[in-house]
Short mmCIF file of C-alpha atoms in Angstrom, two decimals:
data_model
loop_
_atom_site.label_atom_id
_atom_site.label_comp_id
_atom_site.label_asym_id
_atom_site.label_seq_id
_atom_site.Cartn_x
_atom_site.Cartn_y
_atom_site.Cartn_z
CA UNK A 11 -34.67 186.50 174.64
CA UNK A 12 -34.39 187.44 178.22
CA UNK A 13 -32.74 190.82 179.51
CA UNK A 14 -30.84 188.23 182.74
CA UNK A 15 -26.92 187.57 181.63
CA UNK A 16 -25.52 184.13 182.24
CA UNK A 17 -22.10 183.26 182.04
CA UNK A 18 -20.42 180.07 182.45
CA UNK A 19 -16.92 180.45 183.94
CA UNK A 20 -14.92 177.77 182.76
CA UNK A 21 -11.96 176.13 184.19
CA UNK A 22 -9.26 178.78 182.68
CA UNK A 23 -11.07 181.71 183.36
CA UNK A 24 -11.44 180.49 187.20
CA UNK A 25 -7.69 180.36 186.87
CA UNK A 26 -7.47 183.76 185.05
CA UNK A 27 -10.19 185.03 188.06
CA UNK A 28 -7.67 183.43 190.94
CA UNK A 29 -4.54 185.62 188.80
CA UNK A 30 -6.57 188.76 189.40
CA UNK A 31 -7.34 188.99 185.52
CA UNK A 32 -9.46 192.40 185.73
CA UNK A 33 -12.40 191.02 183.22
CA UNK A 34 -13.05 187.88 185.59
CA UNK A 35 -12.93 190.13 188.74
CA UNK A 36 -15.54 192.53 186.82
CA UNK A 37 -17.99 189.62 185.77
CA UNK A 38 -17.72 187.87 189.97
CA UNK A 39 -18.60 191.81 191.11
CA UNK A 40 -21.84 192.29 188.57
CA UNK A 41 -22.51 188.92 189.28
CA UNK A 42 -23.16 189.77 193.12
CA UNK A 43 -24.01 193.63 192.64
CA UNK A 44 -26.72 193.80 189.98
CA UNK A 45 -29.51 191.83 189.70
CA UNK A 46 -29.99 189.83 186.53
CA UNK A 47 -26.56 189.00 186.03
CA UNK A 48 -25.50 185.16 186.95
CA UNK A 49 -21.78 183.55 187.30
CA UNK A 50 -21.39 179.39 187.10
CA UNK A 51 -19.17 177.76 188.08
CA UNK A 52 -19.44 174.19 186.89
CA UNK A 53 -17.78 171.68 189.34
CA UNK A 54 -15.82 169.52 187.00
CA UNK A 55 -14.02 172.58 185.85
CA UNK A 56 -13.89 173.57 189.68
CA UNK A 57 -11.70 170.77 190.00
CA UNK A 58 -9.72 171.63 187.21
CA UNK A 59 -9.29 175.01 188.27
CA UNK A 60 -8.11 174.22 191.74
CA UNK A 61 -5.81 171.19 190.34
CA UNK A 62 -3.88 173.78 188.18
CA UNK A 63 -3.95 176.56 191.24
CA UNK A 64 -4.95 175.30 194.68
CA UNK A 65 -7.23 176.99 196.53
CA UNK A 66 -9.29 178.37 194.21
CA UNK A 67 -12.39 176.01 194.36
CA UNK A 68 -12.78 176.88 197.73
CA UNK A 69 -12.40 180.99 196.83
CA UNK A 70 -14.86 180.64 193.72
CA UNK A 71 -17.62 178.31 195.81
CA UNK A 72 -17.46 180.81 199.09
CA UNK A 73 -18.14 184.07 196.74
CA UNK A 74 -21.80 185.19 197.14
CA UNK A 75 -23.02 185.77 193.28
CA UNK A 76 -21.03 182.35 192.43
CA UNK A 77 -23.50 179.25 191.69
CA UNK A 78 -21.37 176.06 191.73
CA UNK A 79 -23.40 173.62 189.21
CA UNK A 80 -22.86 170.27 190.08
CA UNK A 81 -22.45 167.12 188.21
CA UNK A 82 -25.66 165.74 187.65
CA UNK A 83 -26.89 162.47 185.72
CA UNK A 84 -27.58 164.67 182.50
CA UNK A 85 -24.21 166.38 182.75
CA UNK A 86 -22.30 162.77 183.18
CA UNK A 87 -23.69 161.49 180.14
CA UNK A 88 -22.68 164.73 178.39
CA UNK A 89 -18.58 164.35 179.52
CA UNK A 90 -18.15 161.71 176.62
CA UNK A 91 -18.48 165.10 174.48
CA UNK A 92 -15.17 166.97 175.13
CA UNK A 93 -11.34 165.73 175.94
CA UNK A 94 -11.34 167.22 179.45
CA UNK A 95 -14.05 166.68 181.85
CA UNK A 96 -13.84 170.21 182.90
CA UNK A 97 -14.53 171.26 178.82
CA UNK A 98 -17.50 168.89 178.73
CA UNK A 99 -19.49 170.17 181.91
CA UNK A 100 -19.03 173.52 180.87
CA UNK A 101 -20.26 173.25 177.58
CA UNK A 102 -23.51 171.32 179.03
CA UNK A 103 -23.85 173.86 181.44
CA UNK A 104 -23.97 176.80 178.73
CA UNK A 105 -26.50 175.36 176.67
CA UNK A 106 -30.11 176.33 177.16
CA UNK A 107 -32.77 175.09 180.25
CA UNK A 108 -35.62 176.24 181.88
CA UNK A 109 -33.80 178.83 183.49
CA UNK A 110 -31.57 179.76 181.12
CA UNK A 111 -33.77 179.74 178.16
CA UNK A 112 -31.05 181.70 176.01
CA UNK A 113 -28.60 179.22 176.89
CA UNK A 114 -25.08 180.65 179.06
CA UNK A 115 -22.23 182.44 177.35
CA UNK A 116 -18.36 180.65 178.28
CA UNK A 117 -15.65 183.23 179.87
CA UNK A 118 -12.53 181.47 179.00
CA UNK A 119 -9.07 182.55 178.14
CA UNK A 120 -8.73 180.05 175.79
CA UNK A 121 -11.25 181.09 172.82
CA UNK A 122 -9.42 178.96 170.57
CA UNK A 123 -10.42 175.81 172.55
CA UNK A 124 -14.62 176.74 172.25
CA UNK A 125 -14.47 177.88 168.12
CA UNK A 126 -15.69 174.09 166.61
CA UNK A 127 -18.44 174.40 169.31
CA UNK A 128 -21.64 175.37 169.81
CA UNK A 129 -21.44 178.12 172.23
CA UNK A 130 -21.21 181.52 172.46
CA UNK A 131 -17.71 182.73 174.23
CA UNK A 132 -16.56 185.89 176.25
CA UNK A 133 -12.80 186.10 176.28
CA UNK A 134 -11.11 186.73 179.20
CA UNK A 135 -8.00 188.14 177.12
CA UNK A 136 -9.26 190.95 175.72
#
Protein backbone atom coordinates (compact mmCIF):
# COMPACT_ATOMS: atom_id res chain seq x y z
CA UNK A 1 0.00 0.00 0.00
CA UNK A 2 1.06 3.48 -0.75
CA UNK A 3 0.49 6.56 1.71
CA UNK A 4 -0.64 8.87 -2.05
CA UNK A 5 -4.76 9.11 -2.15
CA UNK A 6 -6.42 8.70 -5.51
CA UNK A 7 -9.80 9.42 -6.20
CA UNK A 8 -11.75 9.06 -9.25
CA UNK A 9 -14.46 11.72 -9.58
CA UNK A 10 -17.14 10.36 -11.45
CA UNK A 11 -19.69 11.96 -13.56
CA UNK A 12 -22.27 12.78 -10.52
CA UNK A 13 -19.89 13.90 -8.20
CA UNK A 14 -18.49 16.46 -11.00
CA UNK A 15 -22.11 17.51 -10.97
CA UNK A 16 -22.36 17.47 -7.12
CA UNK A 17 -18.64 19.52 -7.32
CA UNK A 18 -20.30 22.17 -10.02
CA UNK A 19 -23.56 22.43 -7.12
CA UNK A 20 -20.96 23.50 -4.57
CA UNK A 21 -21.48 20.08 -2.64
CA UNK A 22 -18.90 20.89 0.33
CA UNK A 23 -17.20 17.16 0.21
CA UNK A 24 -16.32 17.60 -3.66
CA UNK A 25 -15.04 21.19 -3.04
CA UNK A 26 -12.85 19.64 -0.03
CA UNK A 27 -11.38 16.66 -2.18
CA UNK A 28 -10.55 19.54 -5.60
CA UNK A 29 -8.72 21.80 -2.58
CA UNK A 30 -6.45 18.69 -1.02
CA UNK A 31 -6.14 17.65 -4.35
CA UNK A 32 -4.15 20.97 -5.29
CA UNK A 33 -2.89 21.86 -1.62
CA UNK A 34 -1.21 18.72 -0.28
CA UNK A 35 0.98 16.65 -1.92
CA UNK A 36 0.07 13.00 -2.30
CA UNK A 37 -3.42 13.49 -2.82
CA UNK A 38 -4.73 13.06 -6.68
CA UNK A 39 -8.33 14.04 -8.29
CA UNK A 40 -9.43 12.29 -11.92
CA UNK A 41 -11.44 13.25 -13.82
CA UNK A 42 -12.15 10.68 -16.49
CA UNK A 43 -13.30 12.28 -19.83
CA UNK A 44 -16.24 10.16 -20.73
CA UNK A 45 -17.80 11.12 -17.48
CA UNK A 46 -16.51 14.77 -18.29
CA UNK A 47 -18.89 14.67 -20.95
CA UNK A 48 -21.51 13.43 -18.94
CA UNK A 49 -21.02 15.88 -16.39
CA UNK A 50 -21.11 18.86 -18.63
CA UNK A 51 -24.19 17.28 -20.72
CA UNK A 52 -26.28 17.27 -17.45
CA UNK A 53 -24.77 20.94 -16.33
CA UNK A 54 -22.91 22.92 -18.98
CA UNK A 55 -19.91 24.33 -18.28
CA UNK A 56 -18.53 22.21 -16.01
CA UNK A 57 -15.98 20.23 -18.19
CA UNK A 58 -14.37 23.26 -18.91
CA UNK A 59 -14.36 24.35 -14.82
CA UNK A 60 -13.15 20.72 -13.75
CA UNK A 61 -10.26 20.49 -16.76
CA UNK A 62 -8.94 24.32 -15.98
CA UNK A 63 -8.55 23.46 -12.02
CA UNK A 64 -4.83 22.92 -11.19
CA UNK A 65 -4.86 19.49 -8.95
CA UNK A 66 -7.54 18.09 -11.64
CA UNK A 67 -5.99 15.29 -14.08
CA UNK A 68 -8.47 14.79 -16.96
CA UNK A 69 -7.80 10.93 -18.03
CA UNK A 70 -8.55 10.47 -21.41
CA UNK A 71 -10.05 7.75 -23.41
CA UNK A 72 -7.48 5.55 -24.39
CA UNK A 73 -7.48 2.13 -26.46
CA UNK A 74 -7.54 0.11 -23.06
CA UNK A 75 -10.33 2.25 -21.64
CA UNK A 76 -12.54 1.81 -25.07
CA UNK A 77 -12.45 -1.76 -24.87
CA UNK A 78 -13.44 -1.52 -21.19
CA UNK A 79 -16.95 0.77 -22.04
CA UNK A 80 -18.73 -2.58 -23.11
CA UNK A 81 -18.57 -3.09 -19.12
CA UNK A 82 -21.14 -0.56 -17.74
CA UNK A 83 -24.64 1.00 -19.22
CA UNK A 84 -23.25 4.54 -19.44
CA UNK A 85 -20.03 5.33 -20.99
CA UNK A 86 -19.31 7.74 -18.29
CA UNK A 87 -19.83 4.53 -15.54
CA UNK A 88 -17.49 2.38 -17.62
CA UNK A 89 -14.39 4.84 -17.88
CA UNK A 90 -14.62 5.53 -14.42
CA UNK A 91 -14.59 2.23 -13.19
CA UNK A 92 -11.39 1.45 -15.57
CA UNK A 93 -9.88 4.38 -14.35
CA UNK A 94 -10.19 3.30 -10.52
CA UNK A 95 -8.74 0.06 -10.89
CA UNK A 96 -5.06 -0.44 -10.23
CA UNK A 97 -1.77 0.65 -12.71
CA UNK A 98 1.60 1.45 -12.41
CA UNK A 99 0.85 4.52 -10.81
CA UNK A 100 -1.86 3.75 -8.92
CA UNK A 101 -0.77 0.46 -7.62
CA UNK A 102 -3.70 0.48 -4.91
CA UNK A 103 -6.09 1.07 -7.52
CA UNK A 104 -8.42 4.76 -7.22
CA UNK A 105 -11.35 5.12 -4.86
CA UNK A 106 -14.93 6.57 -6.88
CA UNK A 107 -16.52 9.95 -5.28
CA UNK A 108 -20.00 9.64 -6.47
CA UNK A 109 -23.33 10.62 -5.13
CA UNK A 110 -24.82 7.75 -6.32
CA UNK A 111 -23.28 4.79 -4.07
CA UNK A 112 -26.06 2.70 -4.99
CA UNK A 113 -24.98 2.68 -8.68
CA UNK A 114 -21.03 1.29 -7.71
CA UNK A 115 -22.33 -1.64 -4.85
CA UNK A 116 -22.30 -4.91 -7.57
CA UNK A 117 -18.80 -3.53 -8.49
CA UNK A 118 -15.51 -3.88 -7.85
CA UNK A 119 -14.46 -0.65 -6.46
CA UNK A 120 -14.05 1.04 -3.51
CA UNK A 121 -16.53 4.29 -3.22
CA UNK A 122 -16.44 7.69 -1.29
CA UNK A 123 -19.89 9.18 -1.12
CA UNK A 124 -20.41 12.49 -1.85
CA UNK A 125 -23.76 12.48 0.33
CA UNK A 126 -22.59 12.02 3.47
Amino acid sequence: MTDAVHIVLDETAMEAAGQGNVLASRLIHRAHAEPGWFLYAPACALVEADRARPGTAEHLAALPGITVLDLDLAAALALARQDTWAAAHSQYAAQPTPDRPDGAIIATTAPKRWKVEPVRVLDLNT
